[in-house]
Tab-separated table of N, CA, C and O in Angstrom:
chain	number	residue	atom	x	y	z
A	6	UNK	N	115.464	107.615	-42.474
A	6	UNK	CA	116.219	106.743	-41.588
A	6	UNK	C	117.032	107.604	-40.631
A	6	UNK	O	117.338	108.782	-40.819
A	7	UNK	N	117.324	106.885	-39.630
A	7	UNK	CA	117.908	108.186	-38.485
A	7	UNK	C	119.347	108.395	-38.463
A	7	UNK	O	119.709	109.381	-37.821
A	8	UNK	N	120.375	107.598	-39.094
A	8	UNK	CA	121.684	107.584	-39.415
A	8	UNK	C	121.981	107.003	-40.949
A	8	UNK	O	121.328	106.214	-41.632
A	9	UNK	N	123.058	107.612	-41.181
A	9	UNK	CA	123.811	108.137	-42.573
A	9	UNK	C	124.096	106.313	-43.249
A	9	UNK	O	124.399	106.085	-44.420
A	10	UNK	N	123.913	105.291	-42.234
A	10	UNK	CA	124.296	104.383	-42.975
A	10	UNK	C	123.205	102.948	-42.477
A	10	UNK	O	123.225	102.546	-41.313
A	11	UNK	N	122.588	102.506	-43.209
A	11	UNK	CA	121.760	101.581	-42.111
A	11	UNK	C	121.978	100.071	-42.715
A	11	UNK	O	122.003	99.902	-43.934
A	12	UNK	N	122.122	99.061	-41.860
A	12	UNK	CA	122.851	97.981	-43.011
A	12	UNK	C	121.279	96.841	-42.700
A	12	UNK	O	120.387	96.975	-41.863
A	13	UNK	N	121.492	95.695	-43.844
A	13	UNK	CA	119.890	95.019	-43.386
A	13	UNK	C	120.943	93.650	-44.237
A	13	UNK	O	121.227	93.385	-45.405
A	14	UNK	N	121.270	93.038	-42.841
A	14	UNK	CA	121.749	91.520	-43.598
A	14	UNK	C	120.724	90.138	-43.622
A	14	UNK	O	120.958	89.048	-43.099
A	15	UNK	N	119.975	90.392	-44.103
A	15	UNK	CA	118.570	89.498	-43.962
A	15	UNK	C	118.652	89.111	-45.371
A	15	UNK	O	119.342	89.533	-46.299
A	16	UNK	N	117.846	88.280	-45.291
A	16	UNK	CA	117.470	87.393	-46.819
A	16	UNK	C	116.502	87.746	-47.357
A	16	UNK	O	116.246	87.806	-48.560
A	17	UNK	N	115.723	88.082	-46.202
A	17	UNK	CA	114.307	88.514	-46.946
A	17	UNK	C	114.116	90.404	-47.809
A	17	UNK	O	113.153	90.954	-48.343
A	18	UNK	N	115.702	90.901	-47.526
A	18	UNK	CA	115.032	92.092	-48.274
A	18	UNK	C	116.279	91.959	-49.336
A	18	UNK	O	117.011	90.979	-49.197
A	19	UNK	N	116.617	93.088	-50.611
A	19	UNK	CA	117.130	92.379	-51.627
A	19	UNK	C	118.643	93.799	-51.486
A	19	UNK	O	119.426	94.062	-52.398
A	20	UNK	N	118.631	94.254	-50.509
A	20	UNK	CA	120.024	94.901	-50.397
A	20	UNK	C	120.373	94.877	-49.254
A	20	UNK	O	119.754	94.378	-48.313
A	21	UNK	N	121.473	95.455	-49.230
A	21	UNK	CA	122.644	95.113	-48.091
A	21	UNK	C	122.654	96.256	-47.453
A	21	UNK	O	123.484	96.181	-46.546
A	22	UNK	N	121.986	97.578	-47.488
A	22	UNK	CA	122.436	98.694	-46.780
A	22	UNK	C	121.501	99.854	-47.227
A	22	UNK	O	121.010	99.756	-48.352
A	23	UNK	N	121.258	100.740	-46.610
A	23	UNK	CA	120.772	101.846	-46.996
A	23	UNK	C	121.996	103.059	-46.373
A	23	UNK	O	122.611	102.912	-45.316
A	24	UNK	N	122.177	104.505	-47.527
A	24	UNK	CA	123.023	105.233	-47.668
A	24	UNK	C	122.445	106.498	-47.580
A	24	UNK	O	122.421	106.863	-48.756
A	25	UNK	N	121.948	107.418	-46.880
A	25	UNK	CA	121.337	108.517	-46.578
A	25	UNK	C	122.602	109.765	-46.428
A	25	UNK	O	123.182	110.034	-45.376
A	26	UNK	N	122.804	110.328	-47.578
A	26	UNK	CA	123.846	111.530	-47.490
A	26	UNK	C	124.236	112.580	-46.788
A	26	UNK	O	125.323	113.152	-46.708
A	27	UNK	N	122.909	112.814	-46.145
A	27	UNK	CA	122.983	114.088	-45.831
A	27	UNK	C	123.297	113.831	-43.950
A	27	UNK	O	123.525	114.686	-43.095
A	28	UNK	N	123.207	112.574	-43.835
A	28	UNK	CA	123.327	112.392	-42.286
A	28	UNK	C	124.976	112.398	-41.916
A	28	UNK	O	125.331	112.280	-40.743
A	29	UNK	N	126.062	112.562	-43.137
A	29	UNK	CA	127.175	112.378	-43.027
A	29	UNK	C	127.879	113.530	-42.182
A	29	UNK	O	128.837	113.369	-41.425
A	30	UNK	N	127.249	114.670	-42.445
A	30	UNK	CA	127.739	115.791	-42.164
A	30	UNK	C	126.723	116.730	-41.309
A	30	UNK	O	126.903	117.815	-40.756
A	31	UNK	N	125.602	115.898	-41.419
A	31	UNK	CA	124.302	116.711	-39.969
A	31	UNK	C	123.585	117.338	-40.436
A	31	UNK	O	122.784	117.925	-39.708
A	32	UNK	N	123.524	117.526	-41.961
A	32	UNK	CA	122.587	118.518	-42.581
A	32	UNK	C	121.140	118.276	-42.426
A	32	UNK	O	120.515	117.253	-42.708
A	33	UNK	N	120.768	119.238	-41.995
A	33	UNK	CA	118.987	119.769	-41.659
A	33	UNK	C	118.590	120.044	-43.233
A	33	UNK	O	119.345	120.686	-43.963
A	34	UNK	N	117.456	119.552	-43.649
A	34	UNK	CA	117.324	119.396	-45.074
A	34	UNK	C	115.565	118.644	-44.948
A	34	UNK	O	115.380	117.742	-44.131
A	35	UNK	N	114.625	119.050	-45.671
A	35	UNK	CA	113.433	117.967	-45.653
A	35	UNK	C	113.905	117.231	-46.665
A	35	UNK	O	113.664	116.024	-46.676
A	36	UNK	N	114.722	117.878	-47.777
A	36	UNK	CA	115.547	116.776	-48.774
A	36	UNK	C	116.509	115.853	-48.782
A	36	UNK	O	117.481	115.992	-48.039
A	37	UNK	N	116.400	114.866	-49.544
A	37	UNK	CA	117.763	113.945	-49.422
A	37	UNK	C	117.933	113.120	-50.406
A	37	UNK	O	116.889	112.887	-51.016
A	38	UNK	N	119.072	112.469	-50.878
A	38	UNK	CA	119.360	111.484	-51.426
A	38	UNK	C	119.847	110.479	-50.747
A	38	UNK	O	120.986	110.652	-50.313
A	39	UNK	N	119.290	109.394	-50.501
A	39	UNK	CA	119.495	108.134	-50.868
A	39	UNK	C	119.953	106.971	-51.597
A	39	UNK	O	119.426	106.814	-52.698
A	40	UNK	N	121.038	105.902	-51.140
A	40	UNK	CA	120.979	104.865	-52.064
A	40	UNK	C	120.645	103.532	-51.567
A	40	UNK	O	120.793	103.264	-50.374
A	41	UNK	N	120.148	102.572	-52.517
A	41	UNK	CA	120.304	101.320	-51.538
A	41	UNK	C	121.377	100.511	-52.061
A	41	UNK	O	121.466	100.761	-53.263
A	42	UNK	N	122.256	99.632	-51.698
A	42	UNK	CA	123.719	99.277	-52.074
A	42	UNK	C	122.831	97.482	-51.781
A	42	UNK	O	122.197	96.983	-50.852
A	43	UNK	N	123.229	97.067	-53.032
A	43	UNK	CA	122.433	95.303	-53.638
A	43	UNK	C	123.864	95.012	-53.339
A	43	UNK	O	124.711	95.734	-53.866
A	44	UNK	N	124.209	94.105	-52.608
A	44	UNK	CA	125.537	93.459	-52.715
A	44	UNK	C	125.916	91.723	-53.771
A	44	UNK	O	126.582	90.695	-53.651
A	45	UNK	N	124.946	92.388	-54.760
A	45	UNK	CA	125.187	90.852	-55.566
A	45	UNK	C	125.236	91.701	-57.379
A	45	UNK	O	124.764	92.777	-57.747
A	46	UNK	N	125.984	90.682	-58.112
A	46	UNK	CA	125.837	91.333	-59.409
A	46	UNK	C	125.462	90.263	-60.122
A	46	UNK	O	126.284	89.725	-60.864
A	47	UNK	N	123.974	89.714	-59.996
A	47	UNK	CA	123.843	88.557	-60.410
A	47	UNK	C	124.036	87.262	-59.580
A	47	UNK	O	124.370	87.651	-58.461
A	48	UNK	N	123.997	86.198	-59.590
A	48	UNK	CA	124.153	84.897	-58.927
A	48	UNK	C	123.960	85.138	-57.433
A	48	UNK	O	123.186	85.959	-56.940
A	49	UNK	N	124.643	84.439	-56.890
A	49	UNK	CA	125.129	84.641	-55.100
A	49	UNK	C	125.024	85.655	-54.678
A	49	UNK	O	126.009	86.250	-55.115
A	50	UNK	N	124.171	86.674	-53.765
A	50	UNK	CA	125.187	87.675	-52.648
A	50	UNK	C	126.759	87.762	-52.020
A	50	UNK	O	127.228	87.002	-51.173
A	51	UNK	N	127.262	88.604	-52.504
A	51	UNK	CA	128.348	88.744	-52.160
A	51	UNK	C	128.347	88.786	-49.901
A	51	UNK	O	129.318	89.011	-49.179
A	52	UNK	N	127.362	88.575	-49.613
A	52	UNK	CA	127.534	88.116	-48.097
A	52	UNK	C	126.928	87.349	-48.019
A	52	UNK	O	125.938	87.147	-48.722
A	53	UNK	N	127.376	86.597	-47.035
A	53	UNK	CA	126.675	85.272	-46.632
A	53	UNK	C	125.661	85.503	-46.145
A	53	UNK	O	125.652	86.253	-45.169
A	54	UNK	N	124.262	84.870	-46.713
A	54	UNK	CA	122.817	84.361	-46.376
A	54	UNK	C	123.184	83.146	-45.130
A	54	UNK	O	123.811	82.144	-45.476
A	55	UNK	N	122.690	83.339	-43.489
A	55	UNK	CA	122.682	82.465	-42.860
A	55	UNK	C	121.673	81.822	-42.954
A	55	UNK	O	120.531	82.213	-42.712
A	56	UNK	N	122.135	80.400	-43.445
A	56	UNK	CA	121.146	79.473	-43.660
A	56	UNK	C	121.933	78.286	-43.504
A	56	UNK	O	123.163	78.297	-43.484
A	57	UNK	N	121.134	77.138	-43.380
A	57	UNK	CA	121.418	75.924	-43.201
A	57	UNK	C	122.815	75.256	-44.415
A	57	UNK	O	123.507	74.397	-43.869
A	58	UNK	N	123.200	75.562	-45.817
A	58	UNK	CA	123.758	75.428	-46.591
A	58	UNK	C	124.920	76.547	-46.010
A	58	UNK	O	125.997	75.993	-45.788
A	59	UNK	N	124.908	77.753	-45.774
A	59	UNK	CA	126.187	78.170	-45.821
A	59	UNK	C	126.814	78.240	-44.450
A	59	UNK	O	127.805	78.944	-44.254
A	60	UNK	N	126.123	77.358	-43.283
A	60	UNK	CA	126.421	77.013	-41.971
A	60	UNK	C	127.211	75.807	-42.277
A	60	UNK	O	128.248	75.663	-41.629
A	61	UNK	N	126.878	74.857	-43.212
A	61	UNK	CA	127.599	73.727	-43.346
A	61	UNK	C	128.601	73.875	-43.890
A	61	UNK	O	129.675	73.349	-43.598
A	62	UNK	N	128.275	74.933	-45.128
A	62	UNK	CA	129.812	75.701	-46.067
A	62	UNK	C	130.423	76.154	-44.955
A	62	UNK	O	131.451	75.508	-45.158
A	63	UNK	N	130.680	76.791	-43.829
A	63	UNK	CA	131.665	77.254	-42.988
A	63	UNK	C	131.749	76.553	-42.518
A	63	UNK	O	132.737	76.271	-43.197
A	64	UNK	N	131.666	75.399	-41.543
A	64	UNK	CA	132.307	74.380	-40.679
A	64	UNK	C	133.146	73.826	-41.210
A	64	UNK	O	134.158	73.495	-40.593
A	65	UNK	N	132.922	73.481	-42.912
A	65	UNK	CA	133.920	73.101	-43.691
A	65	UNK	C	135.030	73.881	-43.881
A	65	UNK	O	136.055	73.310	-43.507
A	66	UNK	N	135.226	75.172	-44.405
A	66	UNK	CA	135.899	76.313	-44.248
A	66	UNK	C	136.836	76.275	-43.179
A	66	UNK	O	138.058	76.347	-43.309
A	67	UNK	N	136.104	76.142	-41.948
A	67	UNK	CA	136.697	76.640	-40.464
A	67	UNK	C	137.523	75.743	-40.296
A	67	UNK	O	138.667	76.018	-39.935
A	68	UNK	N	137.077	74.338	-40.548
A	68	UNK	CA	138.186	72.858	-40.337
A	68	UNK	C	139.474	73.126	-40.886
A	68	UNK	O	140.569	73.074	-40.326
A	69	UNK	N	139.110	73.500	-42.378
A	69	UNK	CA	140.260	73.447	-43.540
A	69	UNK	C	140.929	74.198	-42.789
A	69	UNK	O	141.964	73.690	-42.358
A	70	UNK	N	140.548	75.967	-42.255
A	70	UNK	CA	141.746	76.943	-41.777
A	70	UNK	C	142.047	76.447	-40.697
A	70	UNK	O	142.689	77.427	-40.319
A	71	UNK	N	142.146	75.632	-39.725
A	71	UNK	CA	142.396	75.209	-39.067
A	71	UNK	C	143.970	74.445	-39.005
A	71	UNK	O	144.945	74.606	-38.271
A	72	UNK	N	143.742	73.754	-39.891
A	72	UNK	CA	144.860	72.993	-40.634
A	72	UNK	C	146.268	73.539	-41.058
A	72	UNK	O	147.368	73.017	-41.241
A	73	UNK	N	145.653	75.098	-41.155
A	73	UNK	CA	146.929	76.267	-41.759
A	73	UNK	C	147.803	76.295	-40.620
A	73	UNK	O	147.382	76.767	-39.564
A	74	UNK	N	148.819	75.904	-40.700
A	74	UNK	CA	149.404	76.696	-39.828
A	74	UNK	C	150.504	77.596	-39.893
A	74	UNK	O	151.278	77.645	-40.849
A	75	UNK	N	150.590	78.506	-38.595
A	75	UNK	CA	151.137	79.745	-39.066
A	75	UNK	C	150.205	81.185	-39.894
A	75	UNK	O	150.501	82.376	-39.983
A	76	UNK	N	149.045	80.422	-40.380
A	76	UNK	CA	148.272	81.505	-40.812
A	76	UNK	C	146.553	81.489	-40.011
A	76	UNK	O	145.790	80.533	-39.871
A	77	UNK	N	146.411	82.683	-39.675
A	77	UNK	CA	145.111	83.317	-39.046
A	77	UNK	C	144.186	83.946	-39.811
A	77	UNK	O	144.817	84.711	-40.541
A	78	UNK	N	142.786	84.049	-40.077
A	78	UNK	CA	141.810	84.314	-40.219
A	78	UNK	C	140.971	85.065	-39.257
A	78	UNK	O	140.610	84.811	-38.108
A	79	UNK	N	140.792	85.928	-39.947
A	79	UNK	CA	139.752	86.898	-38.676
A	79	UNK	C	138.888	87.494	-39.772
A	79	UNK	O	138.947	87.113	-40.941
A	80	UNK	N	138.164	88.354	-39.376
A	80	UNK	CA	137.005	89.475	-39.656
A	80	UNK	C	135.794	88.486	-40.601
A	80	UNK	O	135.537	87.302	-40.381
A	81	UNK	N	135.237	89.277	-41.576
A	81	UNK	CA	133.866	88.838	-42.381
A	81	UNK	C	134.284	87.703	-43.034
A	81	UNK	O	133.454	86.805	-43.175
A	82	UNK	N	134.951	87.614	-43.290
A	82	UNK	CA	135.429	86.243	-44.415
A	82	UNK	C	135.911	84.955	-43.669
A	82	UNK	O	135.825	83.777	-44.019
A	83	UNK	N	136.352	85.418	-42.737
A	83	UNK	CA	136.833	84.272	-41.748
A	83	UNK	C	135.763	83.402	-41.156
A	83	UNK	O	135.609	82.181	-41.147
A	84	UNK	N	134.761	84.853	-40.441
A	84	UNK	CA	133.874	84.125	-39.364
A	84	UNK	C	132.616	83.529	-40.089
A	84	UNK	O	131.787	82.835	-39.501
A	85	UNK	N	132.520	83.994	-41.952
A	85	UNK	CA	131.474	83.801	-42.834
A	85	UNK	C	130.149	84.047	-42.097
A	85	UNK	O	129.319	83.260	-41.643
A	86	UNK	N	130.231	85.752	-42.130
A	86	UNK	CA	129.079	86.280	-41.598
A	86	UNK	C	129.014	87.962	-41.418
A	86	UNK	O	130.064	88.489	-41.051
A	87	UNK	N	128.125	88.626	-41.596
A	87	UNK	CA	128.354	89.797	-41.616
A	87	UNK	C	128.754	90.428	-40.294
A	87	UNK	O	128.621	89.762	-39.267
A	88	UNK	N	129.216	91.615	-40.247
A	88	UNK	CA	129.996	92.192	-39.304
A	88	UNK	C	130.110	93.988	-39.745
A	88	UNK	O	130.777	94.348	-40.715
A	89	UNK	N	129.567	94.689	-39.114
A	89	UNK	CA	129.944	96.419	-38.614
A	89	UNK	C	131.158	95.964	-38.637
A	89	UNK	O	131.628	94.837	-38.480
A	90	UNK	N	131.699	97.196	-38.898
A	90	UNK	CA	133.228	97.676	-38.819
A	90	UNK	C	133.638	97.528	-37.764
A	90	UNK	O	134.663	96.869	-37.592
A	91	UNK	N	132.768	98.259	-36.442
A	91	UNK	CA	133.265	98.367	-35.069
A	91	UNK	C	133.629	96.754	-34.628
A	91	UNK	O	134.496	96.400	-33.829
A	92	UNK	N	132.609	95.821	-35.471
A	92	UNK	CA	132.628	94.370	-34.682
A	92	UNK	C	133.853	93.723	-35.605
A	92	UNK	O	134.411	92.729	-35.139
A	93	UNK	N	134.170	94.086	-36.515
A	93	UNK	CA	135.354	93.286	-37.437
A	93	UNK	C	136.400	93.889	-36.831
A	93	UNK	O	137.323	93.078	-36.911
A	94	UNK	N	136.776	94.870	-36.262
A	94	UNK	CA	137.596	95.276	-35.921
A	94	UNK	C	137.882	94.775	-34.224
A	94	UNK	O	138.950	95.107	-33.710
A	95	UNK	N	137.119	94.169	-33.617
A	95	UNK	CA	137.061	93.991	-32.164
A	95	UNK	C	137.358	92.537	-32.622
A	95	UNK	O	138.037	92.003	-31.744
A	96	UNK	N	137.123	91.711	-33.623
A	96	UNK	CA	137.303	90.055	-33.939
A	96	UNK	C	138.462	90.124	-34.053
A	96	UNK	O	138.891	88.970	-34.072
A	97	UNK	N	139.604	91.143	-34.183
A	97	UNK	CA	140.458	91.292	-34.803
A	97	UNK	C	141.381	91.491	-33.424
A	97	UNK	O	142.273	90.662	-33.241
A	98	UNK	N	141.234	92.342	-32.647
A	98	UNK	CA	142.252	92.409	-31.158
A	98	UNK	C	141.804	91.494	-30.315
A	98	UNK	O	142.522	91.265	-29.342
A	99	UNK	N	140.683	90.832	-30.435
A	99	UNK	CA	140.271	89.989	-29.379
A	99	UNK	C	140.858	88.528	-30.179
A	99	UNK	O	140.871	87.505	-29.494
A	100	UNK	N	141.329	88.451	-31.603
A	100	UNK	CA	142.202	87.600	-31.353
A	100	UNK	C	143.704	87.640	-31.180
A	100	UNK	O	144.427	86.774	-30.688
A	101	UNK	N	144.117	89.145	-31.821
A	101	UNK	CA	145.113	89.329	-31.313
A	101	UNK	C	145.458	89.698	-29.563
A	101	UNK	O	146.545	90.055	-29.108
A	102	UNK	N	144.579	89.550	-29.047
A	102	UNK	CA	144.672	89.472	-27.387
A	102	UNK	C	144.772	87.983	-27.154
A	102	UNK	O	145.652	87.708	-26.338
A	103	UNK	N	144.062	86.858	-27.682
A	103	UNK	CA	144.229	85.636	-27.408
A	103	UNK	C	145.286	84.930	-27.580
A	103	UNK	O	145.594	83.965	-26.881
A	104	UNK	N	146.184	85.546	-28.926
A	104	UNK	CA	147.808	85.156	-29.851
A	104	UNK	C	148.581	85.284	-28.562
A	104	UNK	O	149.313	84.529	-27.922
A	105	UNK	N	148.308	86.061	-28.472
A	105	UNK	CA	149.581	87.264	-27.626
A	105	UNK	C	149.600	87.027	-26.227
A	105	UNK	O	150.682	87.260	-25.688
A	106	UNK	N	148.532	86.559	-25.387
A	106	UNK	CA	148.153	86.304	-24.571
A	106	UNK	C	149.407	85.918	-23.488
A	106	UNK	O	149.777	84.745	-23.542
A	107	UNK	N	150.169	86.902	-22.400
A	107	UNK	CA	151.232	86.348	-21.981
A	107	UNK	C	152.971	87.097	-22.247
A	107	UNK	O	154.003	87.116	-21.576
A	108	UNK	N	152.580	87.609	-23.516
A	108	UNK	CA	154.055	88.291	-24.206
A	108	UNK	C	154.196	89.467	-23.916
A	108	UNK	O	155.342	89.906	-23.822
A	109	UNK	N	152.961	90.399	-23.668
A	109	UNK	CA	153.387	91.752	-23.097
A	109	UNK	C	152.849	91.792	-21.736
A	109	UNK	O	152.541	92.943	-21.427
A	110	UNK	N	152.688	91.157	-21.062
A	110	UNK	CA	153.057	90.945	-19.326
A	110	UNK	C	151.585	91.525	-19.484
A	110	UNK	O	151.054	91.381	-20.586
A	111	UNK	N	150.729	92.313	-18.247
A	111	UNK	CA	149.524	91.841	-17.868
A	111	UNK	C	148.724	93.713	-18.401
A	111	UNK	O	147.687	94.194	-17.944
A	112	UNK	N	149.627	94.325	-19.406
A	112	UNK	CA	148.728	95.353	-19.843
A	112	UNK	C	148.816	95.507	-21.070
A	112	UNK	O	148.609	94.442	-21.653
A	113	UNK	N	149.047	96.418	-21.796
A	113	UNK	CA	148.890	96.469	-23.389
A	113	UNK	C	150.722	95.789	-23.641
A	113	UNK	O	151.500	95.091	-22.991
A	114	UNK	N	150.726	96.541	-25.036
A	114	UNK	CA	151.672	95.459	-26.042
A	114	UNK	C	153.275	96.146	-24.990
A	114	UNK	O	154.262	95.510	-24.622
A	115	UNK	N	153.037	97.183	-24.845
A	115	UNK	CA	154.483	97.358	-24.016
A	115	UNK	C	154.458	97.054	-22.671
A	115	UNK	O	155.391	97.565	-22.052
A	116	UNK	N	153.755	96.443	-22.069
A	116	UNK	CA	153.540	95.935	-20.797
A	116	UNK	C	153.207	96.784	-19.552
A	116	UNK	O	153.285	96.518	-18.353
A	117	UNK	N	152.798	97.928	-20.236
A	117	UNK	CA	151.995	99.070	-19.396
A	117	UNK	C	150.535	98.448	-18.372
A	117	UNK	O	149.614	97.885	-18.963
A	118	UNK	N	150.513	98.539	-17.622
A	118	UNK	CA	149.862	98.112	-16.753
A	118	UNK	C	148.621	99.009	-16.739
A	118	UNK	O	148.856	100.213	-16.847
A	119	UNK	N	147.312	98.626	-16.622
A	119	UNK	CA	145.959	99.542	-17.042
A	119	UNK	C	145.880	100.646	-15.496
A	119	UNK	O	145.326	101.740	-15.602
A	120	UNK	N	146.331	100.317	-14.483
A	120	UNK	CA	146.382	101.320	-13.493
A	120	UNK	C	147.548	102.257	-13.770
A	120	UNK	O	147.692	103.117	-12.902
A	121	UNK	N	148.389	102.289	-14.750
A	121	UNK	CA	149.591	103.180	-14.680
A	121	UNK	C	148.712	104.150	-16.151
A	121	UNK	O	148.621	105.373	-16.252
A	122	UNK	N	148.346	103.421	-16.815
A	122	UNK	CA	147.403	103.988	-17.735
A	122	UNK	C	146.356	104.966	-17.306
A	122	UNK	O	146.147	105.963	-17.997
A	123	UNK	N	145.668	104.734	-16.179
A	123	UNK	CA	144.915	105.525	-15.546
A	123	UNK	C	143.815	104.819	-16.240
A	123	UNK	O	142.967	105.607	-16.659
A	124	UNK	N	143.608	103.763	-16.452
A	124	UNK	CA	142.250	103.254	-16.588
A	124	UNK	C	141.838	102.201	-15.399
A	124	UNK	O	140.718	101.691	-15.387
């Protein structure tokens, strides 16, 4: 595999990821170890299978948090669906950009402006 971590959120295969060691650190090697990481210990997958049943399980979900108030939901558990790090982490300022929206004037949280930033 061509990187150190390869993830497979499908139904049709029976793990959640492949773990290739030696790509962590760049090592040139015809050898390697491998793991594949099963994200279930028995019963359910511990991630959500998108399917027609756990599309209906989240609308239900989403209503209920809805109802919270004062409390927010973000990343894998929230959106009931898998998510890279890079993308749980972007669900995460892009709602804290939506909260906030207004309170630190028109650039980041201290009201730095993206041309004084040099971006």
């Amino acid at each position: 595999q061509p990187h150190a971590v390869v993830n497979y959120p499908a139904a049709d295969v029976d793990y959640t990821r492949i773990v290739e060691y030696k790509h962590f650190l760049s090592q040139k090697s015809p050898d390697t170890v491998f793991f594949y990481e099963r994200s279930k210990d028995g019963g359910e997958p511990y991630y959500p299978v998108p399917n027609a049943k756990n599309k209906a399980l989240y609308e239900r979900y989403r209503k209920m948090a809805e109802g919270e108030e004062g409390v927010k939901f973000v990343g894998r558990l929230a959106n009931y669906k898998y998510f890279n790090m890079d993308q749980a982490i972007l669900n995460a300022l892009e709602m804290f950009d939506r909260d906030t929206e207004g309170e630190h004037g028109a650039g980041g949280m201290d009201g730095t402006k993206e041309e004084e930033m040099g971006m």
